[in-house]
Tab-separated table of C-alpha atoms in Angstrom:
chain	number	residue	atom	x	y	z
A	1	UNK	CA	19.019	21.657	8.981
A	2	UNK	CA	19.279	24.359	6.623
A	3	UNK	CA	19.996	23.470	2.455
A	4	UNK	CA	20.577	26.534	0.550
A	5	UNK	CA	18.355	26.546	-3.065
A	6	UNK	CA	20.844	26.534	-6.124
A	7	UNK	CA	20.052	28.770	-9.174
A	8	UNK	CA	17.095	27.458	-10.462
A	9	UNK	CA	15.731	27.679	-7.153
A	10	UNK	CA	15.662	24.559	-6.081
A	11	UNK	CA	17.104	23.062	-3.233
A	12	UNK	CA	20.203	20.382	-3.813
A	13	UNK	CA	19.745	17.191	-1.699
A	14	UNK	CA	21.013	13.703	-1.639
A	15	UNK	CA	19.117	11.007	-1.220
A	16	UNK	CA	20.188	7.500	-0.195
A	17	UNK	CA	17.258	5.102	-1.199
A	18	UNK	CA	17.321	1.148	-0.904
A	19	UNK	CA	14.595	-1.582	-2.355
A	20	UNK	CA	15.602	-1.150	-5.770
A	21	UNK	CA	14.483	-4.553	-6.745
A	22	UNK	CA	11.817	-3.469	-9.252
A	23	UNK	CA	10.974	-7.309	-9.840
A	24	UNK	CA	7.843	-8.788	-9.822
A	25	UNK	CA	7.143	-8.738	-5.783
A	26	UNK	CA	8.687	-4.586	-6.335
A	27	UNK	CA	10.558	-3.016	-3.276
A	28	UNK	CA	9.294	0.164	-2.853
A	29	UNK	CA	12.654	2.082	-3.687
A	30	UNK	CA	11.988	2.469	-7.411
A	31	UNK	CA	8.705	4.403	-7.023
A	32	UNK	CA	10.110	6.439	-4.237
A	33	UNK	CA	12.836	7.839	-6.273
A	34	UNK	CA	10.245	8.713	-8.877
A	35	UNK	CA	8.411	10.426	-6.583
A	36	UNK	CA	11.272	12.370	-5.731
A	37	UNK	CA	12.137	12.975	-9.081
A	38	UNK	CA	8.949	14.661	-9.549
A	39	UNK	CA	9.823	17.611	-6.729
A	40	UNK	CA	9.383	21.198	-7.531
A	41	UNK	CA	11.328	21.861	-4.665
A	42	UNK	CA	14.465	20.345	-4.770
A	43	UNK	CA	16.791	19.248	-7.295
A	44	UNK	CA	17.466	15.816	-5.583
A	45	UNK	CA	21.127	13.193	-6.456
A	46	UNK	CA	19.706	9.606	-5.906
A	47	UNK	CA	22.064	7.139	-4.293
A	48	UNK	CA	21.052	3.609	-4.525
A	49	UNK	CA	21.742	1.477	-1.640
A	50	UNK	CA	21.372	-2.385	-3.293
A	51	UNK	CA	21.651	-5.828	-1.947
A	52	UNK	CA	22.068	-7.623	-4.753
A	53	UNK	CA	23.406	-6.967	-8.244
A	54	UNK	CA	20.672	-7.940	-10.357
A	55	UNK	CA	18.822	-5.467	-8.667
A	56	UNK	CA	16.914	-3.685	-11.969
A	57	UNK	CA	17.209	-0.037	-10.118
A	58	UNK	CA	20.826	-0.613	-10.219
A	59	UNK	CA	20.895	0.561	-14.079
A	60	UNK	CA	18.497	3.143	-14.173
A	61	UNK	CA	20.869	5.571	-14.480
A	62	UNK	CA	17.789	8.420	-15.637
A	63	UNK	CA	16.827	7.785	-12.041
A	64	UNK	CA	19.337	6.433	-9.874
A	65	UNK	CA	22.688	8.714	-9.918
A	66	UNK	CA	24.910	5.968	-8.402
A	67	UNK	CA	24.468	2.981	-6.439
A	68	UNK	CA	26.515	1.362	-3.844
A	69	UNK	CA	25.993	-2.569	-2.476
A	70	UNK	CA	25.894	-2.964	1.359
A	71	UNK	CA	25.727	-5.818	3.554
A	72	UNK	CA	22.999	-7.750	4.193
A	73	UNK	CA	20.859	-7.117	7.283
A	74	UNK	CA	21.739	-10.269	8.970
A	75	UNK	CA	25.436	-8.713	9.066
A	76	UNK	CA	24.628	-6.304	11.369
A	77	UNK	CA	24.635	-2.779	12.371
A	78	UNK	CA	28.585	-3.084	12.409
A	79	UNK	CA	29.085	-3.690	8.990
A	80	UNK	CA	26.241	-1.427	7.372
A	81	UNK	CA	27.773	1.382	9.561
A	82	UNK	CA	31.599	0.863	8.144
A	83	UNK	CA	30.163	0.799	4.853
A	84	UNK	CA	28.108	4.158	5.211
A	85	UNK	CA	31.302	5.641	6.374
A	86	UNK	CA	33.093	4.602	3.592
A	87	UNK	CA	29.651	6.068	1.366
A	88	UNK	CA	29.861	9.500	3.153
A	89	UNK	CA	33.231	9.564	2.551
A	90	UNK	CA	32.475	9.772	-1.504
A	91	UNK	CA	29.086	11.139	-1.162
A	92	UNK	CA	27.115	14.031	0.561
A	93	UNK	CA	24.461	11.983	1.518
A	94	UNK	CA	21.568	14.451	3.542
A	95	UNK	CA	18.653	11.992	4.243
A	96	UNK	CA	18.661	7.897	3.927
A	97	UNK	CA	15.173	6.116	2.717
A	98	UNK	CA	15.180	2.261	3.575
A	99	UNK	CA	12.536	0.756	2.166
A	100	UNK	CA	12.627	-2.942	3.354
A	101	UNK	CA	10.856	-4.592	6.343
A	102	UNK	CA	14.163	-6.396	7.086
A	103	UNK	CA	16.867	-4.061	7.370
A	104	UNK	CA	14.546	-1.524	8.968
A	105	UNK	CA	15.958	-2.944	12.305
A	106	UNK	CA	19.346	-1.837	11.591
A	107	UNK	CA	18.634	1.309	10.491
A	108	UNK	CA	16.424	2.152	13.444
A	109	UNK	CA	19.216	1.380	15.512
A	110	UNK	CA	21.949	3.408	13.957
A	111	UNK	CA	20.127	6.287	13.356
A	112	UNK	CA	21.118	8.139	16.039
A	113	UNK	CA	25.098	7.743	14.999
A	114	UNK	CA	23.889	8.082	11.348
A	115	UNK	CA	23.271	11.732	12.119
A	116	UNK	CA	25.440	12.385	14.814
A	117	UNK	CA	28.697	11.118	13.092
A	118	UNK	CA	27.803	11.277	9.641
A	119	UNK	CA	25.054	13.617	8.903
A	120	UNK	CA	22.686	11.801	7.074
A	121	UNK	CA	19.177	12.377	8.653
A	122	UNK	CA	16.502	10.021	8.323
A	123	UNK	CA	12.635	9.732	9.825
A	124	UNK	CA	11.830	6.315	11.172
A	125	UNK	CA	9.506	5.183	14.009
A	126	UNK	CA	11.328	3.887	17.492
A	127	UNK	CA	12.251	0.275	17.813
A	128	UNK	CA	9.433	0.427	20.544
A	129	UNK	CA	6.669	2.078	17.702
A	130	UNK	CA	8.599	-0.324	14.844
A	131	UNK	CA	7.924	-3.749	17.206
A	132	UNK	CA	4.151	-2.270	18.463
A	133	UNK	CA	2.994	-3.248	15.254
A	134	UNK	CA	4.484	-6.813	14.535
A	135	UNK	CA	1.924	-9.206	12.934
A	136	UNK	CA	2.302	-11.321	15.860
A	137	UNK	CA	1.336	-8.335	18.490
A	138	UNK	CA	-1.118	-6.424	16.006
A	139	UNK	CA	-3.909	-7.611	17.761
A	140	UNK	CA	-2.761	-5.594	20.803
A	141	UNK	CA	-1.755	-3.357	19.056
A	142	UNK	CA	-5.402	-2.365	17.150
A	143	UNK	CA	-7.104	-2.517	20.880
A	144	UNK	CA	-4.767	0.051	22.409
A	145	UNK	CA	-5.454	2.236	19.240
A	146	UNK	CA	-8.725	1.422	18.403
A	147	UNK	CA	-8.676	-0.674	15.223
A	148	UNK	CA	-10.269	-3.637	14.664
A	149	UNK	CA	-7.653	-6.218	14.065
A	150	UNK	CA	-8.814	-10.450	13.696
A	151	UNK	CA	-8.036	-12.484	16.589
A	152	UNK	CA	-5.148	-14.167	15.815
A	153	UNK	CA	-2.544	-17.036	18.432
A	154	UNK	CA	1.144	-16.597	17.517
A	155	UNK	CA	2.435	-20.597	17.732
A	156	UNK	CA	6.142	-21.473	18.226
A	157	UNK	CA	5.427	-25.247	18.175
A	158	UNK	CA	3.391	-27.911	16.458
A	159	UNK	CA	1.554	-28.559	19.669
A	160	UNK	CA	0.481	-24.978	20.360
A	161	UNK	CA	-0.873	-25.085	16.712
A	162	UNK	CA	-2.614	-27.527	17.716
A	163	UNK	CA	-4.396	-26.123	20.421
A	164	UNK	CA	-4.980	-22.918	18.298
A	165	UNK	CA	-7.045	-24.614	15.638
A	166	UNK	CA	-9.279	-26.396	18.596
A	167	UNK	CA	-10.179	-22.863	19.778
A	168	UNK	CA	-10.648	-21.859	16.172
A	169	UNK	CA	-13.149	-21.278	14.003
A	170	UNK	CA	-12.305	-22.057	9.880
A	171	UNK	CA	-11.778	-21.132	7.605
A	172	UNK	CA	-8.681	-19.787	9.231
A	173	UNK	CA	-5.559	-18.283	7.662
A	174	UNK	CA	-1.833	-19.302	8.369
A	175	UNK	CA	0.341	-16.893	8.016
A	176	UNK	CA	4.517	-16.582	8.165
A	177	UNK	CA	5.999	-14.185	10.594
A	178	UNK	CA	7.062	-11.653	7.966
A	179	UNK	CA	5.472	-12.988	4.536
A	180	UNK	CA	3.102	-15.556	3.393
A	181	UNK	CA	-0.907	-16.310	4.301
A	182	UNK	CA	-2.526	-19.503	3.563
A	183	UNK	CA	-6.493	-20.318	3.682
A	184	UNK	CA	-6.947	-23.289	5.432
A	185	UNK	CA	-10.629	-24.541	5.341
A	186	UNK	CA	-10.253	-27.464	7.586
A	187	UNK	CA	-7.350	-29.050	10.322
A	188	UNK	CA	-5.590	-31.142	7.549
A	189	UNK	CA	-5.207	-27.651	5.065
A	190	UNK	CA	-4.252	-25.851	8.242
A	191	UNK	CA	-1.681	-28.279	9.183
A	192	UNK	CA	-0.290	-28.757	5.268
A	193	UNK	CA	0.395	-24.860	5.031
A	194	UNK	CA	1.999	-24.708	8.777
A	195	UNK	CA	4.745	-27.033	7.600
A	196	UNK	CA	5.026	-25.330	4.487
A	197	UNK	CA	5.229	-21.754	5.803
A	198	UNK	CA	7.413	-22.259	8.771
A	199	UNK	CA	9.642	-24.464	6.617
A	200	UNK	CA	10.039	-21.095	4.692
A	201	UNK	CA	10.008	-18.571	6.933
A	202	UNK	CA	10.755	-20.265	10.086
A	203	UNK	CA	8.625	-19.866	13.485
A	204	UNK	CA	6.556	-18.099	15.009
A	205	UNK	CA	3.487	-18.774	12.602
A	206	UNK	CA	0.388	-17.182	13.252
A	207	UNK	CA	-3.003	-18.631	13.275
A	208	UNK	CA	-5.428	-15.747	12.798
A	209	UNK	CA	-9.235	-15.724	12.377
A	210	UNK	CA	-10.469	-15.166	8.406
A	211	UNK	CA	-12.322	-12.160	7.736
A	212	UNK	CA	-14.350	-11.929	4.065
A	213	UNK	CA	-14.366	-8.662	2.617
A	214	UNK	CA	-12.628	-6.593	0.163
A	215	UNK	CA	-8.968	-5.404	0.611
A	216	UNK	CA	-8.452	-1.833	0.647
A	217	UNK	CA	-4.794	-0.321	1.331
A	218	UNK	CA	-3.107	3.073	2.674
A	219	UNK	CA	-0.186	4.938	2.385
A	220	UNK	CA	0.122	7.281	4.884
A	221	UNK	CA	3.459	9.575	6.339
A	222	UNK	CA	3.247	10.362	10.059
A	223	UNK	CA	4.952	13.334	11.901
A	224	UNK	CA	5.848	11.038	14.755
A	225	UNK	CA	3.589	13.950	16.806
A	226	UNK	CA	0.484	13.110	16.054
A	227	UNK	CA	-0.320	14.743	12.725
A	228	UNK	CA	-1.341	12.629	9.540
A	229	UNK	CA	0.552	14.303	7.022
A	230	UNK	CA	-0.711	12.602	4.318
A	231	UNK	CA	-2.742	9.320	3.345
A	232	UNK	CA	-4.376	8.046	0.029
A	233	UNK	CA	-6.471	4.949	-0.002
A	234	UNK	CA	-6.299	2.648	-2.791
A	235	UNK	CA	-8.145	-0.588	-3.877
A	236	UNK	CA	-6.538	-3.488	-5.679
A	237	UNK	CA	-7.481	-4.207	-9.429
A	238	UNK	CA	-5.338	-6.785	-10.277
A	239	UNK	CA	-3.432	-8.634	-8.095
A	240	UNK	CA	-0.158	-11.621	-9.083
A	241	UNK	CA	0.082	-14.844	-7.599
A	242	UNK	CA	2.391	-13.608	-4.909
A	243	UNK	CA	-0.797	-11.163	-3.796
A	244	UNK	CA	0.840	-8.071	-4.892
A	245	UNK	CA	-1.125	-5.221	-6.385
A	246	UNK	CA	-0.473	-4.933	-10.135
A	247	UNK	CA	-2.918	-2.632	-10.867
A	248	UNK	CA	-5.130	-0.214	-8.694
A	249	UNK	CA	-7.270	2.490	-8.045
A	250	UNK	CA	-7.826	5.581	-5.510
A	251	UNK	CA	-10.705	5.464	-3.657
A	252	UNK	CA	-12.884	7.679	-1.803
A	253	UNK	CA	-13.641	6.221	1.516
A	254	UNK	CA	-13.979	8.842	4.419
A	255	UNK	CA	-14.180	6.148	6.986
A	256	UNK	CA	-10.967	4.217	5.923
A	257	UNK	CA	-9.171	7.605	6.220
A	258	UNK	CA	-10.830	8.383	9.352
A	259	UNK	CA	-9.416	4.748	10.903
A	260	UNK	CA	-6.184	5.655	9.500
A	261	UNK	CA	-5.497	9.178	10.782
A	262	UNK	CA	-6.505	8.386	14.382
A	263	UNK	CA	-4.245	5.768	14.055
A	264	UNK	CA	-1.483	7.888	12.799
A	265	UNK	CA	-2.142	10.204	15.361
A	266	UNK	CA	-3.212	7.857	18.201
A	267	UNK	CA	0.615	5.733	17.182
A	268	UNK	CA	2.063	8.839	16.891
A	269	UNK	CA	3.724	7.158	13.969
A	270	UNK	CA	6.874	8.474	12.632
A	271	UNK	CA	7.179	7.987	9.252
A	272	UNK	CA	5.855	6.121	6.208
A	273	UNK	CA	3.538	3.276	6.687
A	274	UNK	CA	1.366	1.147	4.646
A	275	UNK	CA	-2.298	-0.123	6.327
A	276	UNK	CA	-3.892	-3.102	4.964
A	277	UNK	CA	-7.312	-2.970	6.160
A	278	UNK	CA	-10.262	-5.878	4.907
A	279	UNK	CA	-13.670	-3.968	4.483
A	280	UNK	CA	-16.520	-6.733	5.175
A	281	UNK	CA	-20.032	-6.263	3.737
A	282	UNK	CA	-21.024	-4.911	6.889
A	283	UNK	CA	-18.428	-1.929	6.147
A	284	UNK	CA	-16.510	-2.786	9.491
A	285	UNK	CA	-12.739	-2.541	9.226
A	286	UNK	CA	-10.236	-4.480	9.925
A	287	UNK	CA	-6.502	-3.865	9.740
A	288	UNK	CA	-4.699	-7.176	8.764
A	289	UNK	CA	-1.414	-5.907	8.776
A	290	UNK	CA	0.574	-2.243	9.323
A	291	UNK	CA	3.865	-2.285	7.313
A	292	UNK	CA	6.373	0.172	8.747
A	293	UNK	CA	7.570	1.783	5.229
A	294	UNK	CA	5.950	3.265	2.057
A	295	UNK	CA	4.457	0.609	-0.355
A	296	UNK	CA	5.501	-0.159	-3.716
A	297	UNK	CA	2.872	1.378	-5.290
A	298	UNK	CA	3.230	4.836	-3.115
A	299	UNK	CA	3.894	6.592	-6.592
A	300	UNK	CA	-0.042	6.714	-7.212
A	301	UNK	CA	-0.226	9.062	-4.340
A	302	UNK	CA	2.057	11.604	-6.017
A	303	UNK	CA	-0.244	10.749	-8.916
A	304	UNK	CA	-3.524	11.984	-6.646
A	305	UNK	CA	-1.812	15.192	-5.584
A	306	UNK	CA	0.391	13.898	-2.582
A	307	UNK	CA	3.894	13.557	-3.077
A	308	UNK	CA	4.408	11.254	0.401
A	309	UNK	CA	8.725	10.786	0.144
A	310	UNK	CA	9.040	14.383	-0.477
A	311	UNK	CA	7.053	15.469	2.505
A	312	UNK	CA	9.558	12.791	4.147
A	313	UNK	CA	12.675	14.870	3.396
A	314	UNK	CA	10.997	17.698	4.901
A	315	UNK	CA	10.889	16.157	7.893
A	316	UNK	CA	13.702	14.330	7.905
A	317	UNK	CA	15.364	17.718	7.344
A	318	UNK	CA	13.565	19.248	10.235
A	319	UNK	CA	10.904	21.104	8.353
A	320	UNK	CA	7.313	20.926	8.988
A	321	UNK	CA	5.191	20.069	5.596
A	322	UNK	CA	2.093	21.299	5.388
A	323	UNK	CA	-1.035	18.116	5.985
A	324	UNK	CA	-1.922	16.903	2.741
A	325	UNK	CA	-5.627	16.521	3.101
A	326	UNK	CA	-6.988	16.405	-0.722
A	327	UNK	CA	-6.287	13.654	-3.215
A	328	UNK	CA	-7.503	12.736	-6.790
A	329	UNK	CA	-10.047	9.637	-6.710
A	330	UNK	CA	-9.912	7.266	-9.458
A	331	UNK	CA	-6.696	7.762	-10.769
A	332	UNK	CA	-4.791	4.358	-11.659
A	333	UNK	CA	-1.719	2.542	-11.570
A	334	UNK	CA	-0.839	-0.143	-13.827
A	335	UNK	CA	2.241	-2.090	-13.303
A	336	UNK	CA	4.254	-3.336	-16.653
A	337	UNK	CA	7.277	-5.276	-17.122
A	338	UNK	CA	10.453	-4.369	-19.356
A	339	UNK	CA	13.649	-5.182	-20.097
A	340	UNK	CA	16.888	-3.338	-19.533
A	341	UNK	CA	19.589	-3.929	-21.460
A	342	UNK	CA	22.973	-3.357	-19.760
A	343	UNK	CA	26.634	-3.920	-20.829
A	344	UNK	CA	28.426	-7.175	-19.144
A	345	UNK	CA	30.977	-4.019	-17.776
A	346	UNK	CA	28.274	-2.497	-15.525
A	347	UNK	CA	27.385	-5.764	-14.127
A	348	UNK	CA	30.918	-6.606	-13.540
A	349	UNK	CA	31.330	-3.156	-11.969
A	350	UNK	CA	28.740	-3.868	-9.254
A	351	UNK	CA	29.629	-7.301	-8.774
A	352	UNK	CA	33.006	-6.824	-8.122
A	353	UNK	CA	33.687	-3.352	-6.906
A	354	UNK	CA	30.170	-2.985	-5.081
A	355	UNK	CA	29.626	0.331	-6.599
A	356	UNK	CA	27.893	1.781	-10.210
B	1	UNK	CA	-34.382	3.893	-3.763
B	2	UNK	CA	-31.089	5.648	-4.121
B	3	UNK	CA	-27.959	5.881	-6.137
B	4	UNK	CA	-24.926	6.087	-4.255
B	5	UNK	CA	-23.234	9.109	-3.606
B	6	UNK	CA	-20.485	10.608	-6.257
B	7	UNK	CA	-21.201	7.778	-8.988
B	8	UNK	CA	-19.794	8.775	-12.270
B	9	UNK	CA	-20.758	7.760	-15.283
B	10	UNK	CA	-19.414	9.062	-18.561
B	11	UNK	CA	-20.887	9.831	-21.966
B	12	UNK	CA	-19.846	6.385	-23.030
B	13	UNK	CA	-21.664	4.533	-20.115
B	14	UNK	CA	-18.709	4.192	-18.130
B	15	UNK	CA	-19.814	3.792	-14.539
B	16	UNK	CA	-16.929	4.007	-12.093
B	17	UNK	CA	-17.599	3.967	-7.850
B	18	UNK	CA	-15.018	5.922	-6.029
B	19	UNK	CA	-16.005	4.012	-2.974
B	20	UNK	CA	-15.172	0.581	-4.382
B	21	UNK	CA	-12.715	1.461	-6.714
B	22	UNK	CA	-15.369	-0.693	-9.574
B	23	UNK	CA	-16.299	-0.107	-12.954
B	24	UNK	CA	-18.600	-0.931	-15.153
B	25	UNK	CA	-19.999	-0.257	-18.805
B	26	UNK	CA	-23.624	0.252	-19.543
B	27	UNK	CA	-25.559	0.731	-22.667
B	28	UNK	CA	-27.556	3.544	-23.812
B	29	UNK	CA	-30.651	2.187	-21.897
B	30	UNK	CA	-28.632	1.698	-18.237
B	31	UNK	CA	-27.162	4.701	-19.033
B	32	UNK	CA	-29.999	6.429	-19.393
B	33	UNK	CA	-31.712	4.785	-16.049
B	34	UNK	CA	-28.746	5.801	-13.919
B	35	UNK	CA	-29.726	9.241	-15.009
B	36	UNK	CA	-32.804	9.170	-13.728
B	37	UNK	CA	-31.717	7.699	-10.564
B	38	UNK	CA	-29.170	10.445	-10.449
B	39	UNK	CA	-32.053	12.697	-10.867
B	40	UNK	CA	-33.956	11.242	-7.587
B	41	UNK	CA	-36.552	9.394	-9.693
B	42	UNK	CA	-38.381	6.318	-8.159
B	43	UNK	CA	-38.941	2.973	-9.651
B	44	UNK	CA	-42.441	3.848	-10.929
B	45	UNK	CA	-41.462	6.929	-12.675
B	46	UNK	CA	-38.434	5.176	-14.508
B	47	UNK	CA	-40.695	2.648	-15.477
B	48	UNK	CA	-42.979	6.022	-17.044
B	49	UNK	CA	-40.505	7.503	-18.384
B	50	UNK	CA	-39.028	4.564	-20.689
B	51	UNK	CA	-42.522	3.170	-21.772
B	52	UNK	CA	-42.542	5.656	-24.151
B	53	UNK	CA	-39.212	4.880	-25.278
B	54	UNK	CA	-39.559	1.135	-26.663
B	55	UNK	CA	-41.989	-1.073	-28.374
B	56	UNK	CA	-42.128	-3.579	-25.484
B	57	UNK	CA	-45.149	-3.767	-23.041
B	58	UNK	CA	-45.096	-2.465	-19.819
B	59	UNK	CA	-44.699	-5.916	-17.695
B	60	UNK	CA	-42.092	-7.154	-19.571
B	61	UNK	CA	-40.448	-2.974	-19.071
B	62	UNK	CA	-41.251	-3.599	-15.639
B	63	UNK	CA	-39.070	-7.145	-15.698
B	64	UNK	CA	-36.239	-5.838	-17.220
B	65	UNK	CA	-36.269	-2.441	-14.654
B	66	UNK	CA	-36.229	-5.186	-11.669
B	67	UNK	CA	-33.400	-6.959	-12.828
B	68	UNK	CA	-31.480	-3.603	-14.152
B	69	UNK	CA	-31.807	-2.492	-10.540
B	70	UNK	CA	-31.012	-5.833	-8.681
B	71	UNK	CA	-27.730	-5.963	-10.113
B	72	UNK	CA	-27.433	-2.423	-9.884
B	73	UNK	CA	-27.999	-3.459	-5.413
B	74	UNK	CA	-25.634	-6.054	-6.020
B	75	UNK	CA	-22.435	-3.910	-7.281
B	76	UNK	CA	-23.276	-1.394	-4.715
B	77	UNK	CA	-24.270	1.355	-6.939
B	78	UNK	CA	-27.347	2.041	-5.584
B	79	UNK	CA	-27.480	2.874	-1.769
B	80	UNK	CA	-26.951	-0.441	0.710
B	81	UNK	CA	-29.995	1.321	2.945
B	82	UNK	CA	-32.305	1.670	-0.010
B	83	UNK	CA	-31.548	-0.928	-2.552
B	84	UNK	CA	-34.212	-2.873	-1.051
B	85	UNK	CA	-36.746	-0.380	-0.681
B	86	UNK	CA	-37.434	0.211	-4.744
């Protein structure tokens, strides 16, 4: 696909981007569309896909052009697909971002209409490539592609979790099947935060050995051929009580990027990811998780020198970006809180209309 | 006895570790001993080269030095394969 450059030079695009929820567990959405906004390249229109209307992206008008609602994953791919027709009726829209775990599903599934009927392009991994890398199957997944991952028993039942903490070894973590780890340092803590986190998140839960170290992330964009096109390590500074990074650093760590391009390549991956890895004081490596879609904090990478969702509308456009191989080490990000102060009107506007 | 690779420290004392993402602030003296550690020097000539520097004796120089570089093992500034060997 071919954009034509407008007279400054740059290259008009729209961009639908969801996960606007700049709150205090962030979707990534917010960050991507500053890292778009920082292009050289093109002279991007943001469209904000939302979920909810207190959504704090939904009123940043200095990023976010206009924003639509649309339904709720558990709708369907039937009802997010009538509303994007209705969306590309009003809008141009080139290349769709979704930025959440849950609605990745859908989008993986309608992609193919997406750009066949409507033209919007997007770059996402298969459903195959998307359900390779499930918590509950990581383990697998690491072996076939060479990553240490901890030995972990997906449980459906309370007798199975049973039987997985007489093979086990504790401390052990619980974890949910999408969010949520526990620490459980003997049978009665492991028991306490399987009720709690099924009773959240519902079942499977996993049981998965506990590995001491320090956590050290990655953001990384695949070509889905094989190529790392880009990846910037980063190390927690200061994290909230729902584990998210508040603060944090780049790191130089030629290993962790090592384990992370082969893995890219060795996947195949298309698209952004995030890889949590634990480094132990052995400096083994262990990826705990493998999140299928930039992190919240992927604007430190355009920070370092790699601008990760721009490289994405390359290729979601058909263009080849060049590998981004160089990044800055020890440059920061430091999360802060503020308050927006919006007229009743635009609330209303979203609320009942579903668009701003 | 090594200092690992790429450490930075600033005119303030500002250590930081690219590999851990830490950092930490020294005074004039650590400052000063990381130098010499960035320069390659051993235990024994750090130890030299601050006797002449404070009104202290030599054991109590020495002391100081070990602890200095323990913690300095500790926050992995100084090389995991040599921290030992000072």
């Amino acid at each position: 696909m071919v954009l034509t450059p407008n007279a400054s030079g740059r290259i008009p695009c729209t961009v639908a981007v969801s996960g606007l929820n700049n709150v205090d567990s962030p979707g990534p959405g917010m960050p991507v569309i500053r890292s778009l906004r920082q292009s050289q390249r093109y002279d991007f229109r943001i469209v904000g896909l939302s979920y909810d209307s207190l959504e704090p992206g939904l009123y940043m008008h200095d990023l976010v052009d206009k924003s639509y609602q649309v339904p709720l994953p558990s709708a369907g791919t039937g009802a997010l697909m009538e509303r994007l027709r209705y969306l590309q009726s009003v809008e141009k829209i080139d290349v769709l971002i979704p930025n959440f775990d849950a609605e990745l599903h859908n989008f993986i599934r309608l992609a193919p209409a997406l750009e066949s009927e409507l033209g919007i392009r997007t770059f996402l991994p298969s459903l195959q490539e998307f359900d390779a890398r499930h918590k509950a199957v990581l383990h697998e997944y690491g072996q076939m592609h060479g990553v240490k991952v901890p030995v972990s028993s997906t449980v459906f039942t309370i007798n199975e979790f049973h039987r997985a903490l007489e093979v086990s070894v504790y401390p052990l973590v619980v974890k949910g099947k999408y969010y949520d780890a526990q620490i459980a340092h003997s049978a009665d803590e492991a028991l306490s935060a399987f009720y709690k986190i099924s009773a959240k998140w519902g079942l499977p839960v996993l049981v998965q050995q506990y590995v001491r170290g320090t956590e050290v992330n990655v953001t990384a964009l695949g070509d889905g051929a094989g190529q790392c096109i880009g990846a910037v390590p980063m190390r927690k500074l200061y994290i909230t009580d729902k584990g998210k990074a508040w603060a944090g650093v780049s790191i130089e760590d030629p290993e962790l990027m090592r384990l992370s391009a082969e893995l890219v390549a060795s996947a195949r991956w298309r698209g952004p990811c995030e890889l949590e890895y634990m480094r132990t004081e052995e400096g083994e490596y262990y990826l705990m998780e493998m999140n299928p879609r930039f992190p919240a904090w992927v604007y430190l990478a355009v920070g370092c020198g790699q601008n990760h969702p721009e490289a994405l509308v390359d290729l979601a456009l058909g263009q080849k970006p060049q590998a981004m191989n160089d990044y800055e080490v020890g440059k920061m990000f430091i999360r802060y809180s503020q308050d927006l102060v919006v007229p009743m009107q635009e609330f209303e506007k979203i609320s009942t209309l579903g668009e701003l | 006895m090594k200092i690992s690779q790429n450490i930075a420290i600033s005119e303030n004392g500002f250590l930081f570790n690219p590999a851990t993402g830490d950092s930490f602030s020294t005074n004039d003296t650590g400052k000063e001993i990381v130098r010499l550690l960035q320069e390659g020097k051993n235990q024994a000539q750090i130890l030299d080269a601050m006797e002449g520097l404070f009104a202290t004796d030599r054991a109590s120089l020495e002391k100081d030095l070990a602890d200095f570089l323990y913690m300095l093992g500790n926050y992995r500034i100084l090389d995991a394969n040599t921290a030992q060997s000072r």
